Coordinates of C-alpha atoms in Angstrom, one line a residue:
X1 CA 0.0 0.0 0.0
X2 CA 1.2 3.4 -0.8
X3 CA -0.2 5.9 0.8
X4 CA 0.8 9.6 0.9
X5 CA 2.4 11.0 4.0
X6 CA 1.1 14.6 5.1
X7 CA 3.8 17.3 4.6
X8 CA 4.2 19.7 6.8
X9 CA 4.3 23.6 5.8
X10 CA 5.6 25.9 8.1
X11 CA 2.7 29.0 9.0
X12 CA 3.9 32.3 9.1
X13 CA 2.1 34.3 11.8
X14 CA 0.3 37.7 10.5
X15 CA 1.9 40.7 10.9
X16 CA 1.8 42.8 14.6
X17 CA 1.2 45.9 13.2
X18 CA -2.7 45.1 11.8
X19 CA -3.1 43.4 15.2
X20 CA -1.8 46.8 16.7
X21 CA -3.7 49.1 15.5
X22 CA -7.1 46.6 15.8
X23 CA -6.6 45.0 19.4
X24 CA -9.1 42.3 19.7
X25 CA -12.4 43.3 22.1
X26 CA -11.8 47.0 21.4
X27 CA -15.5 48.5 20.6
X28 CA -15.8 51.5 19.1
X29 CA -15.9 54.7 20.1
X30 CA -18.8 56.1 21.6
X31 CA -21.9 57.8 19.0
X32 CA -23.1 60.9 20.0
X33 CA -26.1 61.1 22.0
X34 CA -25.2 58.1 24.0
X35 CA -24.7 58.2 27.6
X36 CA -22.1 60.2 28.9
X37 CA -20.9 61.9 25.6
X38 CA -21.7 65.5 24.9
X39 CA -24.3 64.6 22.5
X40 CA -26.1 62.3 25.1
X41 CA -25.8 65.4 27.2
X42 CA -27.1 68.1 24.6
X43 CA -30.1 65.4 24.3
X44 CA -31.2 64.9 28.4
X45 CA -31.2 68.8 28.3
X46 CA -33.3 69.4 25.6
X47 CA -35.5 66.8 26.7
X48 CA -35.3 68.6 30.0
X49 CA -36.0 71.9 29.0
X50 CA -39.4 71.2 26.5
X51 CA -40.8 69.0 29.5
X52 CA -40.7 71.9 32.3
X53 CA -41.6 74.3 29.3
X54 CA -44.4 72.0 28.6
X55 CA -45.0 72.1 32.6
X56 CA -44.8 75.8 33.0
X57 CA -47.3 76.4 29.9
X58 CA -49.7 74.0 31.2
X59 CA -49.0 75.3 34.6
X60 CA -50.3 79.0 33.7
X61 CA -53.5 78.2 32.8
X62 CA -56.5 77.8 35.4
X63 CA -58.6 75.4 34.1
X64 CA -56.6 72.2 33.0
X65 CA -57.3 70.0 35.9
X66 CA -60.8 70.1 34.5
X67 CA -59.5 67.9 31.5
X68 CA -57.9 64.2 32.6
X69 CA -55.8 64.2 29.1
X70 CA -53.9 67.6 30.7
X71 CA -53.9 66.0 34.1
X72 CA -52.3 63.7 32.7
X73 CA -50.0 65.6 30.4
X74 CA -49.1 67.6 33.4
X75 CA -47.8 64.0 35.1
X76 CA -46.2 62.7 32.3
X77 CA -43.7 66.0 31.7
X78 CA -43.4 66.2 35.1
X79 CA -41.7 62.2 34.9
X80 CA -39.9 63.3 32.0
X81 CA -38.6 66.2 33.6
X82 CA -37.3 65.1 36.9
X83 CA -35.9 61.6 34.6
X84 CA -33.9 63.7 32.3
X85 CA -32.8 66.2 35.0
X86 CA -31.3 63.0 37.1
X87 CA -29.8 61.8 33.9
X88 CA -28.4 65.1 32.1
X89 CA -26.3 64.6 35.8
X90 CA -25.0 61.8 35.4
X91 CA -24.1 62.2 32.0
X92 CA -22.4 65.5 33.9
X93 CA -20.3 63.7 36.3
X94 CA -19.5 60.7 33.4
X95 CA -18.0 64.1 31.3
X96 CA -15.7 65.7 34.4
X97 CA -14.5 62.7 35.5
X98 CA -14.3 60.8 31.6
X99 CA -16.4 58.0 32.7
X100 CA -17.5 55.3 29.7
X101 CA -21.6 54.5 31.0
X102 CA -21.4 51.5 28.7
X103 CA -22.0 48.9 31.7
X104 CA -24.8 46.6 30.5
X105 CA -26.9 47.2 33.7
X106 CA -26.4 51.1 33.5
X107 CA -27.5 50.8 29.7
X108 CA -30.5 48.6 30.4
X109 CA -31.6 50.8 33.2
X110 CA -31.4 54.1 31.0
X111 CA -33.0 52.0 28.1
X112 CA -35.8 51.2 30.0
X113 CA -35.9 54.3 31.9
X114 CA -36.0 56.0 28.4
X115 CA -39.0 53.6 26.6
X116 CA -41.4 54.4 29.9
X117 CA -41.3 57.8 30.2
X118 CA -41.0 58.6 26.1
X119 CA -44.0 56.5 25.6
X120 CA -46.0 58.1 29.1
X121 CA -44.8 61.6 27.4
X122 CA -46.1 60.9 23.5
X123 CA -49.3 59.5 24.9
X124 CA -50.2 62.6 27.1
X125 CA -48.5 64.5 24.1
X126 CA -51.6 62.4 21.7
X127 CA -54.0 62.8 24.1
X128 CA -53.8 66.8 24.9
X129 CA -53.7 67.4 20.9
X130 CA -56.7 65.1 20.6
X131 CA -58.6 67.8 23.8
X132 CA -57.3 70.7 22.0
X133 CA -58.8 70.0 18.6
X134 CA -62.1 68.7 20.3
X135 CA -62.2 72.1 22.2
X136 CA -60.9 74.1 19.2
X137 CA -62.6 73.0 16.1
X138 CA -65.4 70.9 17.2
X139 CA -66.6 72.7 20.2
X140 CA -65.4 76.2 19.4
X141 CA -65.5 77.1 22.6
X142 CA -61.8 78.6 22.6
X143 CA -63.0 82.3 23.8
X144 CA -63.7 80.6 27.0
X145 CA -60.7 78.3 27.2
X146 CA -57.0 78.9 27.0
X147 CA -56.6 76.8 23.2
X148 CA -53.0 78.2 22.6
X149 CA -51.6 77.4 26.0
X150 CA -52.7 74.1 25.6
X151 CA -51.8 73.9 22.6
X152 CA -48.0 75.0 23.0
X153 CA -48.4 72.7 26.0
X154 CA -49.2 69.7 23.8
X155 CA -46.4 71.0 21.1
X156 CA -43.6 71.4 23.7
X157 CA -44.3 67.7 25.0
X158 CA -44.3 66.3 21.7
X159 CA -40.7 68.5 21.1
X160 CA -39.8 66.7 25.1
X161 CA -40.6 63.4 23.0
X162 CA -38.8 63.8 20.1
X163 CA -35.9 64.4 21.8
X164 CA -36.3 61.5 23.9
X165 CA -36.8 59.1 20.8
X166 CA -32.7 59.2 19.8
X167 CA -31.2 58.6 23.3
X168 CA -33.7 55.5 23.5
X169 CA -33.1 54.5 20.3
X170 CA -29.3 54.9 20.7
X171 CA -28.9 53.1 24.1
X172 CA -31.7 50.2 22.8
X173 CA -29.2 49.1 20.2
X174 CA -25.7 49.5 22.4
X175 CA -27.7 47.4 24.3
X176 CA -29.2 44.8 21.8
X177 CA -25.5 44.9 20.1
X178 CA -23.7 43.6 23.2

C-alpha cells in the first residue's frame, strides 16, 4: 500500500502591526447622544428643557385640571422632567470625570428608563392634541378656554418626545448589540 504522507508547511504568523492598531475586544468609540458623551448630554437637556416648558405652559392656565388628558399631560412632563434632570447629571459627572456609561446594567436601566417615560410623554402629548382639537374645532369654545396654552403645552411635549426618541433609540441598540 502506498499511501501519501502529510507534509508539513511551516505558517507564518500575521503581521503585529494590523493586530496593533485593531486589538481584539476594542468596541468602538462612543456615538453621540449616548450616555455620557456631549451629544447624550445636549439630548437629556433638551429633553429637560421642553418638559418643564411644557409644565410651565400648562401650569399657567386655570382650568386644566378640569381635562384628565392635561392631568395627565401635566404628570407625564413632570416624569420626564425630573428623569432627564437625574440623567443630564449623570451624563455631567461621566464628562468631568471621563467615565464610559457602557456597563450593560447602566445601559439597560437608561433604556428602560428612556421607553417608559418617552411612551407616558407621546401619549399625554396624543391625548392633549386630541382635547385641543375637540375644544378648538369641534366645540369652538376657545373664547372661553386657553386653546393656545394648551396647545403649545401639547407641542412642547411632543418637542420633550422627540428628543427622547434618539437617546432610547441609541442606548436600545448599544444594548441589543452587546
Amino acid at each position: 500500500m502506498f499511501s501519501s504522507r502529510p507534509a508539513v508547511h511551516p505558517v507564518e504568523a500575521p503581521p503585529m502591526t494590523d493586530a496593533a492598531e485593531n486589538p481584539q475586544g476594542v468596541r468602538m468609540k462612543d456615538l453621540p447622544g449616548m450616555p455620557g458623551t456631549r451629544g447624550g448630554l445636549l439630548l437629556r437637556l433638551a429633553q429637560f428643557v421642553f418638559a418643564v416648558s411644557a409644565l410651565a405652559v400648562m401650569a399657567s392656565t386655570s382650568d386644566f385640571a378640569s381635562v384628565t388628558a392635561f392631568c395627565y399631560l401635566v404628570a407625564a412632563v413632570i416624569l420626564q422632567s425630573i428623569w432627564s434632570f437625574s440623567l443630564a447629571i449623570v451624563d455631567i459627572y461621566a464628562l468631568l470625570v471621563k467615565r464610559c456609561l457602557r456597563n450593560t446594567r447602566i445601559l439597560s436601566l437608561f433604556t428602560i428608563g428612556d421607553g417608559i417615560t418617552s411612551t407616558l410623554t407621546f401619549a399625554a402629548a396624543c391625548a392633549s392634541a386630541g382635547i385641543t382639537v375637540l375644544i378648538g374645532n369641534d366645540l369652538n369654545i376657545c373664547a372661553e378656554n386657553h386653546c393656545a396654552s394648551f396647545e403649545t403645552a401639547t407641542a412642547m411635549a411632543f418637542i420633550s418626545w422627540f428628543a427622547v426618541s434618539p437617546s432610547f433609540l441609541l442606548n436600545f441598540w448599544s444594548l441589543a448589540s452587546r
